[in-house]
Short mmCIF file of C-alpha atoms in Angstrom, two decimals:
data_model
loop_
_atom_site.label_atom_id
_atom_site.label_comp_id
_atom_site.label_asym_id
_atom_site.label_seq_id
_atom_site.Cartn_x
_atom_site.Cartn_y
_atom_site.Cartn_z
CA UNK A 60 37.10 -11.90 -6.95
CA UNK A 61 37.40 -10.31 -3.52
CA UNK A 62 37.32 -6.85 -5.10
CA UNK A 63 34.18 -7.79 -7.05
CA UNK A 64 32.40 -9.01 -3.92
CA UNK A 65 33.40 -5.82 -2.09
CA UNK A 66 31.92 -3.74 -4.91
CA UNK A 67 28.64 -5.66 -4.72
CA UNK A 68 28.38 -5.26 -0.96
CA UNK A 69 29.16 -1.57 -1.37
CA UNK A 70 26.16 -1.26 -3.70
CA UNK A 71 23.89 -2.81 -1.06
CA UNK A 72 25.33 -0.56 1.64
CA UNK A 73 24.89 2.57 -0.50
CA UNK A 74 21.31 1.59 -1.35
CA UNK A 75 20.57 0.97 2.34
CA UNK A 76 21.89 4.41 3.30
CA UNK A 77 19.91 6.10 0.53
CA UNK A 78 16.75 4.27 1.59
CA UNK A 79 17.19 5.38 5.21
CA UNK A 80 17.88 8.99 4.20
CA UNK A 81 14.86 8.97 1.89
CA UNK A 82 12.58 7.61 4.62
CA UNK A 83 13.83 10.19 7.13
CA UNK A 84 13.42 13.02 4.62
CA UNK A 85 9.90 12.08 3.59
CA UNK A 86 8.57 11.35 7.10
CA UNK A 87 10.19 14.42 8.68
CA UNK A 88 8.47 16.85 6.32
CA UNK A 89 5.04 15.30 6.85
CA UNK A 90 3.01 17.34 9.32
CA UNK A 91 -0.32 15.58 8.92
CA UNK A 92 -0.69 11.82 9.24
CA UNK A 93 -3.06 10.02 6.90
CA UNK A 94 -6.57 9.09 8.15
CA UNK A 95 -5.85 5.33 8.22
CA UNK A 96 -2.87 6.02 10.48
CA UNK A 97 -5.23 7.34 13.15
CA UNK A 98 -6.87 3.93 13.34
CA UNK A 99 -3.55 2.10 13.63
CA UNK A 100 -2.14 4.46 16.26
CA UNK A 101 -5.30 4.59 18.38
CA UNK A 102 -5.59 0.83 18.21
CA UNK A 103 -1.92 0.41 19.17
CA UNK A 104 -2.41 2.71 22.16
CA UNK A 105 -5.46 0.70 23.27
CA UNK A 106 -3.58 -2.63 23.10
CA UNK A 107 -2.10 -2.24 26.58
CA UNK A 108 -5.56 -2.00 28.15
CA UNK A 109 -7.75 -4.42 26.22
CA UNK A 110 -6.76 -6.39 23.13
CA UNK A 111 -10.33 -7.20 22.08
CA UNK A 112 -11.40 -3.59 22.45
CA UNK A 113 -8.40 -2.46 20.39
CA UNK A 114 -9.43 -4.84 17.58
CA UNK A 115 -12.96 -3.42 17.49
CA UNK A 116 -11.93 0.22 17.73
CA UNK A 117 -11.96 0.89 13.97
CA UNK A 118 -12.10 -0.92 10.63
CA UNK A 119 -8.39 -1.52 10.00
CA UNK A 120 -7.84 -2.73 13.58
CA UNK A 121 -9.70 -5.95 12.80
CA UNK A 122 -6.42 -7.22 11.36
CA UNK A 123 -4.33 -6.27 14.40
CA UNK A 124 -0.73 -7.35 13.72
CA UNK A 125 0.51 -3.94 12.55
CA UNK A 126 -1.03 -2.12 15.52
CA UNK A 127 0.38 -4.79 17.84
CA UNK A 128 3.82 -4.28 16.30
CA UNK A 129 3.64 -0.53 16.92
CA UNK A 130 2.47 -1.11 20.51
CA UNK A 131 5.35 -3.50 21.15
CA UNK A 132 7.89 -1.08 19.72
CA UNK A 133 6.57 1.73 21.91
CA UNK A 134 6.80 -0.55 24.95
CA UNK A 135 10.46 -1.37 24.25
CA UNK A 136 11.63 2.11 23.21
CA UNK A 137 11.15 5.72 24.39
CA UNK A 138 9.53 6.75 21.11
CA UNK A 139 5.95 7.94 20.58
CA UNK A 140 3.42 5.89 18.66
CA UNK A 141 3.75 8.06 15.57
CA UNK A 142 7.56 8.00 15.58
CA UNK A 143 7.55 4.26 16.21
CA UNK A 144 5.30 3.70 13.20
CA UNK A 145 7.59 5.73 10.96
CA UNK A 146 10.67 3.83 12.22
CA UNK A 147 8.97 0.48 11.58
CA UNK A 148 7.90 1.56 8.11
CA UNK A 149 11.41 2.83 7.38
CA UNK A 150 12.82 -0.59 8.25
CA UNK A 151 10.30 -2.30 5.98
CA UNK A 152 11.14 0.12 3.15
CA UNK A 153 14.82 -0.71 3.62
CA UNK A 154 14.04 -4.44 3.51
CA UNK A 155 12.00 -3.93 0.34
CA UNK A 156 14.92 -2.20 -1.38
CA UNK A 157 17.48 -4.84 -0.39
CA UNK A 158 15.27 -7.80 -1.32
CA UNK A 159 14.40 -6.18 -4.67
CA UNK A 160 18.12 -5.85 -5.39
CA UNK A 161 18.75 -9.46 -4.40
CA UNK A 162 16.01 -10.65 -6.76
CA UNK A 163 17.67 -8.74 -9.61
CA UNK A 164 21.00 -10.36 -8.70
CA UNK A 165 19.30 -13.78 -8.70
CA UNK A 166 17.75 -13.20 -12.13
CA UNK A 167 21.16 -12.36 -13.59
CA UNK A 168 22.77 -15.59 -12.38
CA UNK A 169 23.49 -18.20 -15.07
CA UNK A 170 22.49 -15.69 -17.77
CA UNK A 171 24.46 -13.46 -20.16
CA UNK A 172 23.93 -10.61 -17.65
CA UNK A 173 26.00 -12.36 -14.96
CA UNK A 174 29.26 -10.82 -16.16
CA UNK A 175 27.83 -7.42 -15.18
CA UNK A 176 26.06 -8.56 -12.03
CA UNK A 177 27.29 -5.60 -9.97
CA UNK A 178 26.01 -3.14 -12.56
CA UNK A 179 22.67 -4.98 -12.72
CA UNK A 180 22.38 -4.84 -8.92
CA UNK A 181 23.14 -1.11 -8.99
CA UNK A 182 20.48 -0.58 -11.65
CA UNK A 183 18.03 -2.55 -9.51
CA UNK A 184 18.80 -0.28 -6.55
CA UNK A 185 18.19 2.84 -8.63
CA UNK A 186 14.94 1.49 -10.04
CA UNK A 187 13.40 0.69 -6.65
CA UNK A 188 14.80 3.78 -4.92
CA UNK A 189 13.51 6.05 -7.71
CA UNK A 190 10.06 4.44 -7.93
CA UNK A 191 7.58 7.32 -7.80
CA UNK A 192 4.59 5.72 -6.11
CA UNK A 193 6.71 3.73 -3.66
CA UNK A 194 8.28 6.97 -2.46
CA UNK A 195 4.96 8.81 -2.45
CA UNK A 196 3.39 6.36 0.04
CA UNK A 197 6.31 6.57 2.47
CA UNK A 198 4.49 9.49 4.06
CA UNK A 199 1.63 7.15 5.01
CA UNK A 200 1.49 5.14 8.20
CA UNK A 201 0.01 1.99 6.69
CA UNK A 202 0.51 -1.74 7.13
CA UNK A 203 1.27 -2.13 3.41
CA UNK A 204 4.97 -1.40 4.00
CA UNK A 205 5.34 -4.65 5.93
CA UNK A 206 3.28 -6.52 3.36
CA UNK A 207 5.45 -5.38 0.45
CA UNK A 208 8.70 -6.30 2.21
CA UNK A 209 7.71 -9.87 3.08
CA UNK A 210 5.81 -10.29 -0.18
CA UNK A 211 9.07 -9.64 -2.07
CA UNK A 212 10.95 -11.90 0.35
CA UNK A 213 8.47 -14.68 -0.45
CA UNK A 214 9.08 -14.13 -4.16
CA UNK A 215 12.85 -14.43 -3.66
CA UNK A 216 12.41 -17.60 -1.59
CA UNK A 217 10.22 -19.14 -4.27
CA UNK A 218 12.75 -18.34 -6.99
CA UNK A 219 15.40 -20.15 -4.95
CA UNK A 220 13.10 -23.10 -4.32
CA UNK A 221 12.39 -23.73 -7.98
CA UNK A 222 16.10 -23.56 -8.77
CA UNK A 223 17.47 -25.55 -5.83
CA UNK A 224 14.43 -27.72 -4.95
CA UNK A 225 15.36 -27.62 -1.24
CA UNK A 226 12.59 -27.87 1.35
CA UNK A 227 13.92 -25.00 3.47
CA UNK A 228 13.36 -22.55 0.62
CA UNK A 229 9.74 -23.75 0.42
CA UNK A 230 9.36 -23.17 4.16
CA UNK A 231 11.01 -19.76 3.80
CA UNK A 232 8.41 -18.93 1.14
CA UNK A 233 5.55 -20.08 3.39
CA UNK A 234 6.86 -18.18 6.40
CA UNK A 235 7.42 -14.99 4.38
CA UNK A 236 3.99 -14.98 2.79
CA UNK A 237 2.34 -15.83 6.14
CA UNK A 238 4.03 -12.79 7.71
CA UNK A 239 2.92 -10.73 4.70
CA UNK A 240 -0.61 -11.99 5.32
CA UNK A 241 -0.43 -10.72 8.90
CA UNK A 242 -0.16 -7.25 7.39
CA UNK A 243 -2.67 -7.62 4.55
CA UNK A 244 -5.23 -10.39 4.14
CA UNK A 245 -4.49 -10.54 0.38
CA UNK A 246 -1.35 -12.49 1.23
CA UNK A 247 -3.56 -15.50 1.99
CA UNK A 248 -4.57 -15.62 -1.68
CA UNK A 249 -0.91 -16.02 -2.65
CA UNK A 250 -0.53 -18.68 0.04
CA UNK A 251 -3.44 -20.67 -1.39
CA UNK A 252 -2.93 -20.11 -5.13
CA UNK A 253 0.84 -20.00 -5.82
CA UNK A 254 1.56 -23.69 -4.97
CA UNK A 255 -0.74 -24.72 -7.81
CA UNK A 256 1.78 -23.36 -10.33
CA UNK A 257 3.88 -26.47 -9.66
CA UNK A 258 1.42 -28.51 -11.74
CA UNK A 259 2.27 -26.42 -14.82
CA UNK A 260 5.97 -27.29 -14.68
CA UNK A 261 6.18 -29.43 -17.82
CA UNK A 262 9.88 -30.13 -17.22
CA UNK A 263 9.11 -32.17 -14.08
CA UNK A 264 7.47 -35.57 -13.65
CA UNK A 265 4.06 -35.85 -12.04
CA UNK A 266 5.66 -37.24 -8.90
CA UNK A 267 8.08 -34.29 -8.71
CA UNK A 268 5.20 -31.84 -9.23
CA UNK A 269 3.16 -33.50 -6.48
CA UNK A 270 6.16 -33.41 -4.14
CA UNK A 271 6.71 -29.70 -4.85
CA UNK A 272 3.01 -28.96 -4.33
CA UNK A 273 2.95 -30.74 -0.97
CA UNK A 274 6.25 -29.17 0.11
CA UNK A 275 4.99 -25.65 -0.57
CA UNK A 276 1.77 -26.40 1.30
CA UNK A 277 3.33 -28.29 4.22
CA UNK A 278 3.83 -25.30 6.53
CA UNK A 279 0.39 -23.97 5.59
CA UNK A 280 -1.27 -27.22 6.61
CA UNK A 281 0.67 -27.40 9.89
CA UNK A 282 -0.09 -23.73 10.58
CA UNK A 283 -3.82 -24.18 9.91
CA UNK A 284 -4.01 -27.13 12.31
CA UNK A 285 -2.11 -25.24 15.01
CA UNK A 286 -4.14 -22.06 14.56
CA UNK A 287 -7.43 -23.96 14.61
CA UNK A 288 -6.40 -25.65 17.86
CA UNK A 289 -5.44 -22.30 19.40
CA UNK A 290 -8.77 -20.74 18.49
CA UNK A 291 -10.71 -23.73 19.78
CA UNK A 292 -8.89 -23.85 23.11
CA UNK A 293 -8.30 -20.19 23.90
CA UNK A 294 -9.80 -17.48 21.71
CA UNK A 295 -12.55 -18.74 19.39
CA UNK A 296 -13.70 -15.17 18.77
CA UNK A 297 -10.34 -13.90 17.42
CA UNK A 298 -10.67 -14.37 13.68
CA UNK A 299 -10.06 -10.82 12.46
CA UNK A 300 -10.87 -10.71 8.76
CA UNK A 301 -10.69 -14.47 8.14
CA UNK A 302 -14.47 -14.60 7.80
CA UNK A 303 -14.20 -11.91 5.10
CA UNK A 304 -11.56 -14.00 3.30
CA UNK A 305 -13.80 -17.06 3.43
CA UNK A 306 -16.72 -15.04 2.09
CA UNK A 307 -14.62 -13.69 -0.78
CA UNK A 308 -13.37 -17.16 -1.72
CA UNK A 309 -16.94 -18.44 -1.81
CA UNK A 310 -18.80 -15.47 -3.30
CA UNK A 311 -16.23 -12.98 -4.64
CA UNK A 312 -16.77 -13.70 -8.34
CA UNK A 313 -20.55 -13.70 -7.86
CA UNK A 314 -20.31 -10.24 -6.27
CA UNK A 315 -18.36 -9.00 -9.29
CA UNK A 316 -21.03 -10.40 -11.61
CA UNK A 317 -23.90 -8.86 -9.64
CA UNK A 318 -22.19 -5.47 -9.37
CA UNK A 319 -21.37 -5.51 -13.08
CA UNK A 320 -25.01 -6.21 -13.97
CA UNK A 321 -26.19 -3.44 -11.64
CA UNK A 322 -23.73 -0.89 -13.06
CA UNK A 323 -24.58 -1.94 -16.63
CA UNK A 324 -28.24 -1.28 -15.92
CA UNK A 325 -27.40 2.13 -14.45
CA UNK A 326 -25.23 2.98 -17.46
CA UNK A 327 -28.00 2.00 -19.84
CA UNK A 328 -30.64 4.05 -18.04
CA UNK A 329 -28.63 7.14 -17.13
CA UNK A 330 -26.20 7.47 -20.05
CA UNK A 331 -26.84 5.33 -23.12
CA UNK A 332 -30.61 5.58 -23.23
CA UNK A 333 -33.05 3.16 -24.85
CA UNK A 334 -31.26 3.00 -28.20
CA UNK A 335 -27.87 2.15 -26.72
CA UNK A 336 -29.01 0.01 -23.80
CA UNK A 337 -28.03 -3.25 -25.48
CA UNK A 338 -24.40 -2.11 -25.64
CA UNK A 339 -24.20 -1.22 -21.96
CA UNK A 340 -22.42 -4.43 -20.89
CA UNK A 341 -19.62 -4.32 -23.52
CA UNK A 342 -19.17 -0.55 -23.04
CA UNK A 343 -18.80 -1.01 -19.28
CA UNK A 344 -16.47 -3.99 -19.72
CA UNK A 345 -14.17 -2.11 -22.09
CA UNK A 346 -14.24 0.92 -19.80
CA UNK A 347 -13.16 -1.20 -16.83
CA UNK A 348 -10.32 -2.78 -18.84
CA UNK A 349 -9.06 0.64 -19.98
CA UNK A 350 -9.51 2.04 -16.46
CA UNK A 351 -7.53 -0.84 -14.97
CA UNK A 352 -4.61 -0.56 -17.39
CA UNK A 353 -4.53 3.22 -16.97
CA UNK A 354 -4.23 2.77 -13.20
CA UNK A 355 -1.47 0.17 -13.59
CA UNK A 356 0.54 2.43 -15.90
CA UNK A 357 0.02 5.46 -13.66
CA UNK A 358 1.10 3.46 -10.61
CA UNK A 359 4.16 2.02 -12.30
CA UNK A 360 4.88 5.39 -13.99
CA UNK A 361 4.88 5.94 -17.73
CA UNK A 362 8.65 5.65 -18.11
CA UNK A 363 8.82 2.37 -16.16
CA UNK A 364 5.88 1.02 -18.15
CA UNK A 365 7.66 1.79 -21.42
CA UNK A 366 10.86 0.14 -20.17
CA UNK A 367 8.94 -2.96 -19.06
CA UNK A 368 7.36 -3.24 -22.50
CA UNK A 369 10.80 -2.77 -24.09
CA UNK A 370 12.23 -5.58 -21.93
CA UNK A 371 9.36 -7.89 -22.94
CA UNK A 372 9.75 -7.01 -26.59
CA UNK A 373 13.50 -7.70 -26.52
CA UNK A 374 13.07 -10.83 -24.33
CA UNK A 375 15.87 -9.57 -22.13
CA UNK A 376 15.98 -12.38 -19.59
CA UNK A 377 14.84 -15.96 -19.28
CA UNK A 378 11.13 -16.34 -18.66
CA UNK A 379 10.29 -16.94 -15.02
CA UNK A 380 7.04 -18.74 -14.20
CA UNK A 381 7.37 -17.51 -10.61
CA UNK A 382 7.24 -13.86 -11.65
CA UNK A 383 4.31 -14.40 -13.96
CA UNK A 384 2.40 -16.32 -11.29
CA UNK A 385 2.79 -13.34 -8.94
CA UNK A 386 1.66 -11.01 -11.72
CA UNK A 387 -1.38 -13.21 -12.39
CA UNK A 388 -2.45 -13.37 -8.72
CA UNK A 389 -2.00 -9.61 -8.33
CA UNK A 390 -4.05 -8.87 -11.42
CA UNK A 391 -6.77 -11.26 -10.25
CA UNK A 392 -6.98 -9.71 -6.75
CA UNK A 393 -7.01 -6.10 -7.94
CA UNK A 394 -9.36 -6.77 -10.86
CA UNK A 395 -11.87 -8.48 -8.56
CA UNK A 396 -11.63 -5.55 -6.15
CA UNK A 397 -12.23 -3.10 -9.00
CA UNK A 398 -15.20 -5.14 -10.18
CA UNK A 399 -16.74 -5.15 -6.71
CA UNK A 400 -15.95 -1.61 -5.60
CA UNK A 401 -15.58 0.36 -8.85
CA UNK A 402 -12.49 2.13 -7.54
CA UNK A 403 -8.82 1.23 -7.16
CA UNK A 404 -6.50 2.95 -4.71
CA UNK A 405 -2.96 3.48 -6.01
CA UNK A 406 -1.30 1.62 -3.15
CA UNK A 407 -3.35 -1.51 -3.93
CA UNK A 408 -1.37 -1.81 -7.17
CA UNK A 409 2.12 -1.35 -5.71
CA UNK A 410 2.56 -5.11 -5.14
CA UNK A 411 1.96 -5.63 -8.86
CA UNK A 412 4.25 -2.72 -9.72
CA UNK A 413 7.09 -4.18 -7.65
CA UNK A 414 7.05 -7.36 -9.74
CA UNK A 415 6.75 -5.51 -13.06
CA UNK A 416 9.64 -3.24 -12.02
CA UNK A 417 11.94 -6.29 -12.03
CA UNK A 418 12.11 -5.99 -15.81
CA UNK A 419 13.19 -2.33 -15.74
CA UNK A 420 16.89 -2.84 -14.80
CA UNK A 421 17.28 -5.24 -17.73
CA UNK A 422 15.82 -2.64 -20.10
CA UNK A 423 18.19 0.02 -18.75
CA UNK A 424 21.14 -2.37 -19.13
CA UNK A 425 20.19 -2.94 -22.77
CA UNK A 426 20.11 0.83 -23.35
CA UNK A 427 23.55 1.16 -21.73
CA UNK A 428 24.87 -1.48 -24.13
CA UNK A 429 23.83 0.78 -27.01
CA UNK A 430 25.83 3.72 -25.61
CA UNK A 431 28.47 3.65 -28.33
CA UNK A 432 25.86 3.71 -31.11
CA UNK A 433 23.33 6.12 -29.61
CA UNK A 434 23.31 7.77 -26.21
CA UNK A 435 19.94 9.54 -26.24
CA UNK A 436 17.67 6.56 -25.34
CA UNK A 437 19.47 5.93 -22.03
CA UNK A 438 19.81 9.64 -21.22
CA UNK A 439 16.14 10.21 -21.99
CA UNK A 440 15.12 7.29 -19.77
CA UNK A 441 17.27 8.59 -16.89
CA UNK A 442 15.81 12.08 -17.33
CA UNK A 443 12.20 10.91 -17.07
CA UNK A 444 13.00 8.56 -14.18
CA UNK A 445 14.55 11.50 -12.33
CA UNK A 446 11.46 13.63 -13.01
CA UNK A 447 9.30 10.81 -11.66
CA UNK A 448 11.51 10.60 -8.54
CA UNK A 449 11.01 14.29 -7.77
CA UNK A 450 7.24 13.79 -7.79
CA UNK A 451 7.62 11.12 -5.11
CA UNK A 452 10.06 13.01 -2.90
CA UNK A 453 8.41 16.42 -3.00
CA UNK A 454 4.78 17.38 -2.56
CA UNK A 455 3.88 19.92 -5.23
CA UNK A 456 0.24 20.16 -4.18
CA UNK A 457 -1.36 22.56 -1.74
CA UNK A 458 -0.22 22.24 1.86
CA UNK A 459 -2.41 20.58 4.48
CA UNK A 460 -0.34 21.93 7.36
CA UNK A 461 -3.16 24.32 8.24
CA UNK A 462 -5.16 21.33 9.49
CA UNK A 463 -2.35 20.38 11.85
CA UNK A 464 -2.04 23.96 13.11
CA UNK A 465 -5.79 24.09 13.69
CA UNK A 466 -5.72 20.79 15.58
CA UNK A 467 -2.86 21.97 17.77
CA UNK A 468 -4.79 25.20 18.50
CA UNK A 469 -7.83 23.18 19.57
CA UNK A 470 -5.67 20.97 21.79
CA UNK A 471 -4.30 24.04 23.54
CA UNK A 472 -7.41 26.22 23.83
CA UNK A 473 -10.45 23.94 24.09
CA UNK A 474 -11.07 22.63 27.65
CA UNK A 475 -11.58 18.88 27.93
CA UNK A 476 -14.99 19.43 29.53
CA UNK A 477 -16.20 21.53 26.59
CA UNK A 478 -18.19 19.88 23.84
CA UNK A 479 -16.45 20.00 20.44
CA UNK A 480 -17.78 19.22 16.99
CA UNK A 481 -15.62 18.64 13.93
CA UNK A 482 -16.31 17.16 10.51
CA UNK A 483 -12.72 16.03 9.92
CA UNK A 484 -11.00 12.98 11.42
CA UNK A 485 -7.46 14.40 11.25
CA UNK A 486 -8.56 17.62 12.91
CA UNK A 487 -10.26 15.62 15.65
CA UNK A 488 -7.12 13.52 16.20
CA UNK A 489 -4.81 16.48 16.68
CA UNK A 490 -7.29 18.18 19.00
CA UNK A 491 -6.65 15.37 21.54
CA UNK A 492 -10.23 15.82 22.67
CA UNK A 493 -12.05 12.63 21.74
CA UNK A 494 -9.89 9.72 22.92
CA UNK A 495 -11.14 6.32 21.75
CA UNK A 496 -14.54 7.83 20.94
CA UNK A 497 -13.04 9.61 17.95
CA UNK A 498 -14.31 7.12 15.36
CA UNK A 499 -17.87 7.04 16.67
CA UNK A 500 -17.87 10.86 16.88
CA UNK A 501 -16.55 11.16 13.33
CA UNK A 502 -19.07 8.68 11.94
CA UNK A 503 -21.84 10.74 13.53
CA UNK A 504 -20.54 14.14 12.50
CA UNK A 505 -18.72 13.67 9.19
CA UNK A 506 -21.61 15.25 7.31
CA UNK A 507 -22.16 18.93 8.10
CA UNK A 508 -25.90 18.40 7.79
CA UNK A 509 -25.99 17.17 11.38
CA UNK A 510 -25.67 20.86 12.31
CA UNK A 511 -28.91 21.88 10.57
CA UNK A 512 -32.03 23.06 12.35
CA UNK A 513 -29.98 24.70 15.07
CA UNK A 514 -28.25 21.48 16.12
CA UNK A 515 -24.92 23.34 16.10
CA UNK A 516 -26.01 25.06 19.29
CA UNK A 517 -25.44 21.81 21.21
CA UNK A 518 -21.67 22.32 20.98
CA UNK A 519 -19.39 24.77 22.78
CA UNK A 520 -16.89 24.74 19.91
CA UNK A 521 -17.18 24.03 16.20
CA UNK A 522 -14.11 23.19 14.08
CA UNK A 523 -15.12 22.95 10.45
CA UNK A 524 -12.79 21.87 7.67
CA UNK A 525 -14.11 23.51 4.51
CA UNK A 526 -13.01 23.03 0.92
CA UNK A 527 -13.73 25.16 -2.10
CA UNK A 528 -17.07 23.45 -2.68
CA UNK A 529 -18.48 24.44 0.71
CA UNK A 530 -16.95 27.91 0.64
CA UNK A 531 -18.12 28.82 -2.86
CA UNK A 532 -21.64 27.42 -2.66
CA UNK A 533 -23.00 29.77 -0.01
CA UNK A 534 -23.71 26.81 2.25
CA UNK A 535 -26.95 27.32 4.21
CA UNK A 536 -25.32 25.54 7.15
CA UNK A 537 -22.61 28.17 7.37
CA UNK A 538 -25.20 30.90 7.04
CA UNK A 539 -27.20 29.33 9.86
CA UNK A 540 -24.25 29.54 12.26
CA UNK A 541 -24.62 33.09 13.57
CA UNK A 542 -21.12 33.28 14.97
CA UNK A 543 -17.88 34.95 14.00
CA UNK A 544 -14.94 32.50 13.80
CA UNK A 545 -12.48 32.95 16.67
CA UNK A 546 -9.74 31.50 14.46
CA UNK A 547 -9.32 30.68 10.77
CA UNK A 548 -6.53 28.51 9.36
CA UNK A 549 -6.08 28.22 5.60
CA UNK A 550 -3.68 27.30 2.78
CA UNK A 551 -2.79 29.09 -0.46
CA UNK A 552 -5.73 27.52 -2.32
CA UNK A 553 -8.13 28.96 0.24
CA UNK A 554 -9.14 25.72 1.97
CA UNK A 555 -10.01 26.58 5.55
CA UNK A 556 -10.54 25.36 9.05
CA UNK A 557 -12.96 27.70 10.81
CA UNK A 558 -13.19 27.51 14.57
CA UNK A 559 -16.31 28.90 16.26
CA UNK A 560 -16.97 29.35 19.94
CA UNK A 561 -20.55 29.52 21.18
CA UNK A 562 -20.97 32.30 23.69
CA UNK A 563 -23.14 31.18 26.60
#
């Protein structure tokens, strides 16, 4: 027994080390931070001067916990804001891996899989460590890393609660999902919706269901009362995105309906024509359904999607209402967002993918059990999972390092008193020229058309990030700038940053 426990702890330790190495590898090779990161880092830097100003600095700063966390870490350590953010995200990635493994271990308990619990835990570690999209977003400084970690911790706490029926597991669930909500407002939907699943527990009496419902909501009710009192007494203006949450709860479905009608009308007029106009609504609806499932499969990866379907088909572990409730809430949130915005970022679906991935280790275990009869299914699955891993660990696209080099050149050569124009937020950030005015300057100058009619002459320096579209279209704006670039940075595809200096 002692040897078995040692083996299990060794699996967790190995997974932790691999997660840390993976985070270090991915973050160390990243030369250009993502645009959202600029908001978080600038907001974190502004925290020490004025909290309210930091919250209003940019869009993402309205929900300030992540920026506040970075600011606090910088205050307590000698690290820069960027390094601090990567260290924080690395910790959250590590927590995500360990909690995912613990959920797999939980799901194997009191099942036929329990005799191979160590193997199942190891398979869980490999599945989450090899997840393509989860590795791909490790390069991003985003608050989602904290959300995913505590979101999974809330799932584990809820699984324990429904098995043990102890109040402290219910409070652990509430606390975990509240912390997740501090990173992403979507966590509040889970906080409000998940307790209602207790009423669908046919194996419990109505009294037991009511007790479970109240227990899961107890910390929420206490927290709401305390938070309301705090706002009333001290900071009534600090609500962040709570007003947005309230608006979505009241009008979210109506917005989906209105946007669907508007897009159906546009589809009928611009694409289907008069003869096909009556089919616009069903065509759009089917397109959205296909679009959504395509995004889910792409986010999960094709091989993981196939393994999930295989696990469902084989009914490889006992049905868990908790897992399906998390799947339902995730689908609802992301589907509503798609209906309102008509786009779906990959990272918005990772929370759903993390739950669906819980079926993958069971599918792999079933393939291992067939080893004596046929080896190729397991070997083929491992091959495609490994291919998917490489896509997450290595960037096979064109390098964006030229933007960083251009920004560093601007930081070194452009005097602070000189006026500088740029159409790219990342370039502006690395120039260290704009300070907290960077977002207002970018909003004004993101479109190159602000340089027309000789307006470019107002600036001492121009730093233009140009893609193939601008370079190949003989842009009249570029032709209007009668200057020779003092420096050009580019990548292998030919994307460029051109730096002009106006001679006085």
